[in-house]
Coordinates of C-alpha atoms and ligand atoms in Angstrom, one line a residue:
M23 CA -0.1 0.2 0.2
I24 CA 3.0 2.2 0.8
R25 CA 4.7 1.6 -1.9
V26 CA 1.6 2.2 -4.6
I27 CA 1.2 5.4 -2.6
R28 CA 5.0 6.5 -3.2
D29 CA 5.6 5.0 -6.4
K30 CA 2.3 4.9 -8.6
Y31 CA 1.0 8.2 -7.1
G32 CA 4.3 9.9 -6.3
L33 CA 3.2 11.4 -3.1
N34 CA 6.7 11.3 -1.1
N35 CA 5.6 12.6 2.4
N36 CA 7.8 10.4 4.7
L37 CA 5.9 11.8 8.2
V38 CA 2.3 10.5 6.4
L39 CA 3.8 7.4 5.0
S40 CA 5.0 6.5 8.2
V41 CA 2.0 7.2 10.1
L42 CA -0.1 5.1 7.4
E43 CA 2.4 2.2 8.2
K44 CA 1.7 1.9 11.4
I45 CA -2.3 1.9 11.5
P46 CA -3.9 -1.3 10.5
R47 CA -6.2 -0.4 8.2
E48 CA -7.6 -4.1 8.3
K49 CA -9.4 -3.4 11.5
F50 CA -11.3 -0.5 9.9
V51 CA -13.0 -2.5 7.2
P52 CA -15.8 -4.8 7.7
R53 CA -14.6 -8.6 8.3
E54 CA -15.4 -9.8 4.4
H55 CA -13.0 -7.2 3.3
R56 CA -10.2 -7.8 5.4
A57 CA -8.3 -9.2 2.7
A58 CA -8.5 -6.2 0.5
A59 CA -7.5 -3.7 3.2
Y60 CA -4.3 -2.7 1.8
E61 CA -5.4 -2.5 -1.7
D62 CA -5.6 0.4 -3.9
K63 CA -9.3 1.0 -3.8
P64 CA -11.8 2.2 -1.5
L65 CA -13.9 -0.6 0.4
D66 CA -17.8 -0.8 1.6
I67 CA -18.4 -0.2 5.2
G68 CA -22.0 -0.3 5.0
F69 CA -24.9 2.0 5.0
G70 CA -24.0 2.9 1.2
Q71 CA -20.7 4.5 2.5
T72 CA -17.0 3.8 1.9
I73 CA -13.6 3.8 3.6
S74 CA -11.8 6.0 1.1
Q75 CA -9.0 4.9 -0.9
P76 CA -5.5 4.9 0.9
Y77 CA -4.0 7.3 -1.6
T78 CA -7.0 9.6 -1.2
V79 CA -6.5 9.6 2.9
A80 CA -2.5 10.1 2.3
L81 CA -3.2 13.0 0.0
M82 CA -5.7 14.7 2.4
T83 CA -3.4 14.1 5.3
H84 CA -0.8 15.6 3.5
L85 CA -2.6 18.8 2.5
L86 CA -3.2 19.2 6.0
L87 CA -0.1 19.2 6.7
A88 CA 1.8 20.8 4.0
V89 CA 0.7 24.0 4.2
R90 CA 3.6 25.2 6.1
P91 CA 6.9 25.0 5.3
G92 CA 8.8 21.7 6.6
V93 CA 6.1 19.2 7.2
A94 CA 6.0 18.6 10.9
P95 CA 3.5 16.8 13.2
R96 CA 1.1 19.6 14.7
K97 CA 1.0 17.9 18.3
G98 CA -0.5 21.0 20.0
E99 CA -3.3 21.5 17.5
K100 CA -7.1 20.4 17.0
V101 CA -8.4 19.0 13.8
L102 CA -12.1 18.3 12.8
E103 CA -13.2 15.8 10.4
I104 CA -16.4 15.9 8.9
G105 CA -17.4 12.1 8.1
T106 CA -16.0 9.8 10.5
G107 CA -17.0 6.6 8.4
S108 CA -14.6 3.9 9.5
G109 CA -12.5 5.9 11.6
Y110 CA -9.6 5.3 9.8
Q111 CA -8.9 8.8 8.6
A112 CA -9.3 9.8 12.2
A113 CA -6.7 7.4 13.7
I114 CA -4.2 8.6 11.3
L115 CA -4.7 12.3 12.3
S116 CA -4.7 11.1 15.6
K117 CA -1.1 10.4 15.3
L118 CA -0.1 13.8 13.7
F119 CA -2.7 16.4 15.7
G120 CA -3.1 16.7 19.3
K121 CA -6.9 16.4 19.4
V122 CA -9.3 14.9 16.6
Y123 CA -13.2 15.5 16.6
T124 CA -14.7 13.8 14.1
I125 CA -18.7 13.6 13.3
E126 CA -20.5 11.2 11.7
I127 CA -24.3 11.6 10.3
I128 CA -25.1 7.8 10.6
P129 CA -25.3 6.8 14.1
E130 CA -24.1 3.2 13.5
L131 CA -20.9 4.0 11.6
A132 CA -20.3 6.5 14.4
R133 CA -20.8 4.0 17.2
R134 CA -18.5 1.2 15.3
A135 CA -15.7 3.9 14.8
K136 CA -15.7 4.8 18.4
K137 CA -15.6 1.2 19.3
T138 CA -12.7 0.5 16.9
L139 CA -11.0 3.5 17.8
R140 CA -11.3 2.9 21.6
E141 CA -10.6 -0.8 21.1
L142 CA -7.3 0.3 19.7
G143 CA -6.4 2.6 22.2
F144 CA -6.7 6.0 20.3
R145 CA -7.4 8.2 23.3
N146 CA -7.2 11.5 21.7
V147 CA -10.1 11.2 19.0
F148 CA -13.6 12.1 20.0
V149 CA -16.4 11.0 17.6
K150 CA -20.0 12.8 17.7
I151 CA -23.2 11.6 15.9
G152 CA -24.7 14.3 13.8
S153 CA -24.5 16.4 10.6
G154 CA -21.1 18.0 10.5
E155 CA -22.6 21.2 8.5
W156 CA -22.7 22.9 11.8
G157 CA -19.2 22.0 13.0
W158 CA -18.4 21.5 16.6
E159 CA -18.8 24.8 18.3
E160 CA -17.6 24.0 21.7
Q161 CA -14.5 22.8 20.6
A162 CA -13.9 25.5 18.3
P163 CA -11.7 27.2 16.7
F164 CA -9.9 24.4 15.0
D165 CA -6.4 24.5 13.3
A166 CA -7.5 22.4 10.6
V167 CA -10.7 20.9 9.0
V168 CA -11.1 17.8 6.9
I169 CA -14.3 16.9 5.0
T170 CA -14.4 13.5 3.8
A171 CA -17.6 13.4 2.0
G172 CA -18.1 15.4 -1.6
I173 CA -19.6 18.7 -1.4
E174 CA -21.8 19.7 -3.8
D175 CA -22.1 23.6 -3.6
E176 CA -20.5 25.5 -1.0
I177 CA -18.2 24.6 2.4
P178 CA -20.9 25.1 5.2
E179 CA -20.5 28.6 6.4
R180 CA -19.9 27.1 10.0
L181 CA -17.1 25.0 9.2
L182 CA -15.1 28.2 7.7
E183 CA -16.5 30.4 10.5
Q184 CA -14.7 27.4 12.9
L185 CA -11.4 27.6 11.3
K186 CA -8.7 29.2 12.9
S187 CA -7.1 32.2 11.2
G188 CA -3.9 30.9 9.2
G189 CA -6.0 27.3 9.4
V190 CA -6.5 25.1 6.6
L191 CA -9.2 23.3 5.4
V192 CA -9.3 20.4 3.0
A193 CA -12.4 18.9 1.2
P194 CA -13.8 17.5 -2.3
V195 CA -16.0 20.1 -3.9
G196 CA -17.8 20.4 -7.1
K197 CA -21.0 19.7 -8.9
G198 CA -21.9 16.1 -10.0
Y199 CA -19.5 13.1 -9.8
D200 CA -16.5 14.5 -10.3
K201 CA -14.9 16.3 -7.3
V202 CA -11.9 18.4 -7.4
M203 CA -9.6 18.2 -4.0
T204 CA -9.5 21.7 -2.4
R205 CA -7.5 23.2 -0.1
Y206 CA -8.5 26.6 1.6
V207 CA -6.0 28.6 3.7
K208 CA -7.8 31.1 6.0
L209 CA -5.5 34.3 5.5
K210 CA -4.4 36.0 8.6
T211 CA -4.3 39.4 6.7
P212 CA -8.1 40.2 5.3
A213 CA -6.9 43.8 5.3
Y214 CA -5.1 43.7 2.2
W215 CA -8.2 42.7 0.3
H216 CA -9.3 45.1 -2.2
E217 CA -12.9 44.2 -3.5
G218 CA -12.7 43.4 -7.3
K219 CA -9.0 43.2 -7.6
T220 CA -7.8 40.1 -5.9
Q221 CA -11.0 38.3 -6.4
G222 CA -10.8 35.1 -8.5
S223 CA -7.2 36.1 -9.6
K224 CA -5.3 33.0 -10.5
V225 CA -1.6 32.5 -9.8
K226 CA 0.4 29.3 -10.7
V227 CA 2.2 27.9 -8.3
S228 CA 3.1 24.7 -10.1
E229 CA 2.1 22.7 -12.9
E230 CA -0.3 21.0 -10.7
E231 CA -1.5 23.5 -8.4
V232 CA -3.4 26.6 -9.2
T233 CA -4.0 29.2 -6.4
K234 CA -6.6 31.9 -6.1
I235 CA -7.7 34.3 -3.7
V236 CA -11.6 34.3 -2.7
R237 CA -13.6 36.1 0.0
L238 CA -16.1 34.0 1.8
G239 CA -18.2 35.4 4.7
G240 CA -16.0 37.9 6.4
S241 CA -12.5 36.1 5.6
C242 CA -10.0 35.5 2.6
Y243 CA -9.0 32.2 1.5
Q244 CA -6.4 31.3 -0.7
I245 CA -7.4 28.3 -2.7
Q246 CA -5.4 25.6 -4.4
E247 CA -7.1 22.4 -6.3
F248 CA -5.3 19.1 -6.3
G249 CA -7.2 16.9 -9.3
T250 CA -10.5 14.8 -9.3
F251 CA -11.6 12.3 -6.9
H252 CA -14.8 10.6 -6.1
F253 CA -16.5 10.7 -2.7
V254 CA -20.1 9.7 -1.4
P255 CA -22.1 12.9 -0.9
F256 CA -22.0 15.2 1.7
V257 CA -25.7 15.1 3.3
K258 CA -26.9 18.5 4.5
G259 CA -29.8 18.4 7.5
S260 CA -32.5 19.8 5.1
D261 CA -31.8 16.8 2.7
T262 CA -33.0 14.2 5.4
L263 CA -36.0 16.5 6.5
D264 CA -39.3 15.6 4.7
Ligands
SAH26 N1 -13.4 9.3 6.5 C1 -13.7 8.2 6.5 C2 -14.5 8.0 5.5 C3 -15.8 8.8 4.9 S1 -17.1 8.4 3.8 C4 -12.6 7.0 6.7 O1 -11.6 7.3 7.1 O2 -13.3 5.9 6.9 C5 -18.1 10.0 4.1 C6 -18.7 9.8 5.3 O3 -19.3 11.0 5.7 C7 -19.6 8.5 5.5 O4 -19.6 7.8 6.6 C8 -21.2 9.7 5.4 O5 -22.3 9.3 6.4 C9 -20.5 10.9 6.4 N2 -21.3 12.2 5.8 C10 -22.1 12.5 5.0 N3 -22.6 13.5 5.3 C11 -22.3 14.1 6.4 C12 -22.4 15.2 7.4 N4 -23.1 16.2 6.9 N5 -22.1 15.1 8.6 C13 -21.4 14.4 9.1 N6 -20.9 13.2 8.2 C14 -21.5 13.2 7.1

């Protein structure tokens, strides 16, 4: 699995790879899929949901960490995950952040993930049942936020509000089946913002990364895109109401 992430996809973040190496992915997948736990694909975890492909987990983790020069664990910091699913991504994050808060809308999955994480001894992961669109107000602000379900329109406002200044949010975003892996960095100095001048301006950082600056709510964000991915949908509270 590690070799595939490094050689096939070219993700060379040794810190992320060393954490992936330590976490037993087979413990997070249903028994019938254990033999396939380290294969290069997502797996069914029940209730129509999936545990993401290992590369996707590795990339999202990398994007959360690599926002600053030098990639180091962020032990004093708090991360919020939306979409606990199996608990695997939360387990990875628990080795890199001080505290992991994770929200899952399907109660059975949340309970199962909680049990798995407890049995494996992850004590700095806190699982809550509910819709992640409201964030986790009591624990905010967060240094990082990761949404592991596909966002159709906009990042929920509360999640942006609960992000610290200088913080990073990673989410797959876009209409329809293809989602673009997107990283938002909340800028510390919104004062330099000039309506109409900076908005939507694109700066090419490298072949793969396109950066633009946008204003969302009361803050400015640097936005970068990292390719197309497929995710189960992010469910809004209003979707489940009759
Ligand atoms: N991170 C997970 C995989 C997530 S799959 C892992 O490591 O296994 C996406 C998950 O997001 C699903 O379990 C789905 O139920 C959940 N989800 C979708 N919409 C949500 C919402 N609004 N709030 C919280 N969880 C949500």
